[in-house]
Coordinates of C-alpha atoms in Angstrom, one line a residue:
M715 CA 9.4 -11.1 16.0
F716 CA 12.1 -12.3 18.4
T717 CA 14.2 -10.8 21.1
A718 CA 17.9 -11.3 21.4
D719 CA 20.2 -9.5 23.9
S720 CA 17.5 -7.0 24.8
K721 CA 17.1 -6.0 21.2
T722 CA 13.8 -6.6 19.5
Y723 CA 13.9 -7.5 15.8
I724 CA 10.7 -7.2 13.8
D725 CA 10.2 -8.9 10.5
E726 CA 6.5 -8.4 9.7
D727 CA 4.9 -10.8 7.3
F728 CA 3.5 -8.9 4.3
D729 CA 0.3 -11.0 3.9
L730 CA -0.7 -10.6 7.5
F731 CA 0.0 -6.9 7.4
F732 CA -1.9 -6.4 4.1
K733 CA -4.9 -8.3 5.5
K734 CA -5.2 -5.6 8.2
F735 CA -4.2 -2.8 5.9
K736 CA -7.0 -3.5 3.4
T737 CA -9.8 -3.6 6.1
Q738 CA -8.8 -1.4 9.0
S739 CA -8.7 2.4 8.9
S740 CA -6.3 2.6 11.9
T741 CA -3.8 0.3 10.1
Q742 CA -4.0 2.4 6.9
L743 CA -3.5 5.7 8.7
S744 CA -0.6 4.4 10.8
R745 CA 1.3 2.7 7.9
I746 CA 1.3 5.3 5.2
V747 CA 4.3 7.6 4.6
F748 CA 2.7 11.0 4.5
P749 CA 2.6 13.1 2.4
L750 CA 1.7 10.1 0.2
K751 CA 3.0 10.5 -3.4
S752 CA 0.4 9.5 -6.0
V753 CA 1.3 9.3 -9.7
Y754 CA -1.5 9.5 -12.3
I755 CA -0.7 8.2 -15.7
S756 CA -2.9 9.2 -18.7
H757 CA -2.0 9.0 -22.4
D758 CA 1.8 9.1 -21.8
E759 CA 1.4 12.0 -19.3
E760 CA 2.2 11.8 -15.6
T761 CA 0.7 14.0 -12.9
V762 CA 2.1 13.8 -9.3
E763 CA 0.0 14.7 -6.3
H764 CA 0.7 14.4 -2.6
T765 CA -1.9 13.5 0.0
N766 CA -1.6 14.7 3.6
R767 CA -2.8 12.6 6.5
S768 CA -5.8 14.8 7.1
D769 CA -6.9 14.3 3.5
W770 CA -6.6 10.5 3.4
K771 CA -9.8 8.7 2.7
F772 CA -10.1 5.1 4.1
S773 CA -11.0 2.4 1.7
N774 CA -12.1 -1.0 2.9
F775 CA -10.9 -3.2 0.0
D776 CA -13.1 -6.1 1.1
T777 CA -16.2 -4.1 0.3
I778 CA -15.3 -3.2 -3.3
K779 CA -17.3 -5.3 -5.7
K780 CA -15.3 -7.2 -8.4
L781 CA -12.0 -6.2 -7.0
I782 CA -9.0 -8.1 -8.3
T783 CA -5.8 -7.9 -6.3
K784 CA -2.4 -9.1 -7.6
K785 CA 0.7 -9.1 -5.4
S786 CA 4.2 -8.8 -6.9
K787 CA 7.3 -9.1 -4.8
V788 CA 9.8 -6.6 -6.2
S789 CA 12.5 -7.5 -3.6
N790 CA 12.6 -8.7 0.0
D791 CA 11.8 -5.1 1.1
R792 CA 9.4 -4.1 -1.7
V793 CA 6.0 -5.4 -2.7
D794 CA 3.6 -3.9 -5.3
V795 CA -0.1 -4.7 -5.1
V796 CA -2.2 -4.1 -8.1
L797 CA -5.9 -3.3 -7.5
A798 CA -8.2 -3.5 -10.4
I799 CA -12.0 -3.5 -10.6
E800 CA -13.3 -5.9 -13.2
D801 CA -14.8 -4.3 -16.4
T802 CA -14.2 -0.7 -15.2
G803 CA -10.7 0.3 -16.2
V804 CA -9.7 1.0 -12.6
H805 CA -6.0 0.0 -12.2
V806 CA -4.0 1.3 -9.2
I807 CA -0.7 0.0 -7.9
Y808 CA 0.1 0.3 -4.2
H809 CA 3.8 0.4 -3.6
F810 CA 4.9 -1.0 -0.2
E811 CA 8.3 -0.9 1.4
K812 CA 9.6 -2.6 4.5
R813 CA 11.4 -0.2 6.9
K814 CA 12.9 -1.4 10.1
G815 CA 10.9 -4.6 9.7
L816 CA 7.5 -3.0 9.2
W817 CA 5.6 -2.5 5.9
W818 CA 4.6 1.0 4.8
L819 CA 2.6 2.3 1.8
I820 CA 5.1 4.7 0.2
K821 CA 3.4 5.5 -3.2
T822 CA 0.5 4.8 -5.5
T823 CA 0.4 4.7 -9.2
D824 CA -2.9 5.2 -10.9
G825 CA -3.1 4.0 -14.5
S826 CA -6.9 3.8 -14.7
T827 CA -8.5 4.5 -18.0

C-alpha cells in the first residue's frame, strides 16, 4: 500500500490475504461476495446454489486433516485455489478476484466425487 497525492492505492498480496482467509472467520465474512455462487458438478450435470451471508459456515482450513491446497494464478486479478482432502474425493475450487486492490472470494466450484 502506498499513498500518492492524497490517494491511497492498495495492492494486496494474495498469499498474505489467503493466510488470513483460511484461518479467520472475520476475514472470510468480510471478503466474500454475497450471495456466493456455488457450482456443483456431478456426472456432467451442474447445479448452482447461492449462499447468503447469514448462511455462511466458517471453515478453518488449517484444522482439516490431509488437506491439499494448490494455488493457480489465472491472471493478475484472478487466483483459483483447489482444496482437496487426500483419499476422500473432496475437490473444491475457490475462485478469487482482486477488486480495487483487495482479494474477494467470488465463487466456488465443487467437483467432489
